[in-house]
XYZ file of C-alpha atoms in Angstrom:
207
model
C -40.813 64.566 -58.965
C -42.373 61.183 -58.310
C -38.875 59.689 -57.995
C -37.936 62.346 -55.440
C -41.065 61.694 -53.377
C -40.384 57.976 -53.474
C -36.816 58.559 -52.209
C -38.127 60.705 -49.321
C -40.636 58.045 -48.307
C -37.936 55.377 -48.325
C -35.666 57.553 -46.117
C -38.479 58.127 -43.573
C -39.238 54.422 -43.460
C -35.582 53.611 -42.842
C -35.383 56.151 -39.986
C -38.497 54.700 -38.327
C -37.088 51.209 -38.557
C -33.828 52.262 -36.893
C -35.681 54.113 -34.093
C -37.948 51.138 -33.440
C -34.949 48.802 -33.158
C -33.135 51.145 -30.773
C -36.026 51.307 -28.328
C -37.188 47.732 -28.616
C -36.975 45.664 -25.393
C -34.022 43.293 -25.369
C -34.554 39.607 -25.868
C -34.022 37.151 -23.008
C -30.715 36.158 -24.513
C -29.606 39.742 -24.704
C -30.463 40.283 -21.020
C -28.478 37.276 -19.951
C -25.477 37.804 -22.142
C -25.171 41.533 -22.742
C -27.312 43.602 -20.357
C -26.536 41.994 -16.974
C -22.746 42.537 -17.103
C -23.374 46.122 -18.170
C -25.794 46.726 -15.271
C -23.402 45.116 -12.777
C -20.534 47.240 -14.055
C -22.674 50.361 -13.763
C -23.638 49.500 -10.161
C -20.008 48.948 -9.163
C -19.023 52.256 -10.749
C -21.750 54.121 -8.876
C -20.672 52.555 -5.560
C -17.057 53.549 -6.194
C -18.092 57.101 -6.990
C -20.100 57.244 -3.787
C -17.146 56.020 -1.740
C -14.622 58.358 -3.304
C -16.845 61.413 -3.549
C -18.928 61.016 -0.406
C -16.465 62.571 2.088
C -17.766 62.833 5.647
C -19.131 66.222 6.676
C -16.878 68.305 8.923
C -17.536 70.710 11.781
C -15.357 73.240 13.594
C -15.144 72.748 17.348
C -13.506 74.293 20.407
C -11.977 71.616 22.626
C -12.901 71.906 26.313
C -10.352 69.300 27.394
C -7.341 67.438 26.038
C -8.440 64.767 23.543
C -5.932 62.147 22.385
C -5.328 62.302 18.672
C -7.308 65.538 18.287
C -5.754 68.363 20.316
C -5.482 70.206 23.604
C -8.023 72.179 25.584
C -8.945 75.591 24.131
C -7.727 74.647 20.648
C -9.961 74.983 17.584
C -10.094 71.825 15.474
C -12.030 70.480 12.493
C -13.526 67.009 13.038
C -16.048 64.696 11.409
C -19.653 65.559 12.251
C -20.310 61.993 13.388
C -17.320 62.036 15.737
C -18.553 65.258 17.286
C -22.171 64.084 17.648
C -21.334 60.593 18.897
C -18.304 61.234 21.100
C -17.170 64.801 21.739
C -20.572 66.384 22.413
C -22.022 63.613 24.647
C -18.874 63.644 26.773
C -18.822 67.476 26.927
C -15.348 67.535 25.384
C -16.059 70.167 22.735
C -18.494 72.825 21.543
C -19.268 74.004 18.033
C -17.624 77.318 17.176
C -18.223 79.561 14.174
C -15.610 81.420 12.122
C -16.784 84.698 13.667
C -16.361 83.285 17.170
C -12.881 82.036 16.273
C -11.912 85.557 15.191
C -13.154 86.995 18.501
C -11.289 84.288 20.444
C -8.035 84.914 18.583
C -8.342 88.681 19.042
C -8.785 88.278 22.810
C -5.843 85.885 23.033
C -3.637 88.284 21.092
C -4.699 91.117 23.375
C -3.774 89.017 26.422
C -0.358 88.171 24.918
C 0.292 91.826 24.156
C -0.613 92.752 27.732
C 1.756 90.151 29.182
C 4.586 91.512 27.075
C 3.790 95.102 28.078
C 3.749 94.095 31.761
C 7.202 92.582 31.310
C 8.495 95.733 29.602
C 7.128 97.841 32.471
C 8.724 95.568 35.054
C 12.093 95.688 33.293
C 11.926 99.487 33.339
C 11.006 99.441 37.040
C 13.990 97.207 37.845
C 16.312 99.605 36.058
C 14.776 102.573 37.834
C 15.089 100.826 41.198
C 18.845 101.156 41.004
C 21.561 98.902 42.341
C 21.130 96.590 45.294
C 23.636 96.265 48.095
C 24.419 92.787 49.396
C 26.397 92.578 52.637
C 28.625 89.553 53.106
C 31.268 88.357 55.510
C 34.672 88.457 53.879
C 37.481 86.076 54.708
C 41.143 85.911 53.864
C 42.007 87.000 50.348
C 38.817 89.027 50.015
C 36.618 86.003 49.383
C 33.065 86.142 50.695
C 31.400 83.453 52.739
C 28.442 81.955 50.913
C 27.122 83.204 47.592
C 24.480 85.432 46.005
C 21.331 83.640 44.834
C 18.287 84.656 42.833
C 16.092 84.253 45.923
C 18.271 86.720 47.841
C 18.043 89.207 44.981
C 14.251 88.779 44.855
C 14.013 89.508 48.577
C 16.168 92.623 48.210
C 14.102 93.863 45.246
C 10.876 93.426 47.200
C 12.380 95.132 50.247
C 13.805 98.117 48.364
C 10.602 98.672 46.343
C 8.413 98.473 49.427
C 6.703 95.335 48.115
C 5.580 97.028 44.888
C 7.992 95.175 42.634
C 7.780 91.395 42.710
C 9.852 89.037 40.578
C 9.292 85.283 40.592
C 11.918 82.651 41.334
C 10.205 80.463 38.727
C 11.453 82.760 35.996
C 14.796 82.065 34.375
C 17.620 83.801 36.234
C 21.227 84.347 35.247
C 23.172 85.225 38.395
C 26.977 85.494 38.160
C 29.197 83.390 40.372
C 30.204 85.872 43.067
C 33.434 85.022 44.820
C 34.285 88.373 46.372
C 33.242 91.977 46.740
C 32.493 94.208 43.760
C 29.779 95.196 41.309
C 27.798 92.594 39.419
C 24.848 92.273 37.057
C 22.132 89.618 37.088
C 19.470 89.026 34.469
C 15.963 87.619 34.677
C 13.742 86.507 31.794
C 10.465 88.329 32.390
C 8.936 87.293 29.044
C 10.115 85.255 26.035
C 10.985 88.565 24.360
C 11.842 90.714 27.399
C 14.575 90.422 30.012
C 15.293 92.552 33.048
C 18.655 93.626 34.460
C 19.481 93.846 38.157
C 22.696 95.535 39.229
C 24.045 94.780 42.693
C 27.119 95.471 44.747
C 28.616 93.028 47.195
C 30.197 94.773 50.181
C 31.978 93.458 53.242
C 30.062 93.451 56.482
C 31.521 95.738 59.128
């Protein structure tokens, strides 16, 4: 029993000695030779972590004007907070916009696009319902007409026949056949990227 107690006391003494050595302050030589390189290495590591992990905060903005390298007016973009606070906001080039506001904006834009397409569909139906146009032309030898048929002339005839209710723009893409004589022809106009209208017309000789 006494031998066992003596062994226990020796073990406790050894543990205390190890603990004391672990927490003892380093000697001057240790600081110069061992500790300083370790501290410097630790500082460099922390700086690297800060650089790699400290990404700049971002904000979502609605551009109010075209901004080089960012986007065009009315576009939603994500930019650095500092860039917004220091450049975009002071120059009134953008406003903050939330996800909920973006959803409302996109819904309104989609509604406007749908309406434009529906207007084009309605206009195409109105052109078909209007019926064929009659274009009078002077006819020379061999049945050839003098002049030609242009999109502007067709637009004028459409407006005249519809009583001004149906207006088609000359800025839209037209496909008018090359008319060399009398007969029936068909022209097409692009009313919308997904909708085209058809205009039938007859060229007759003037009497």
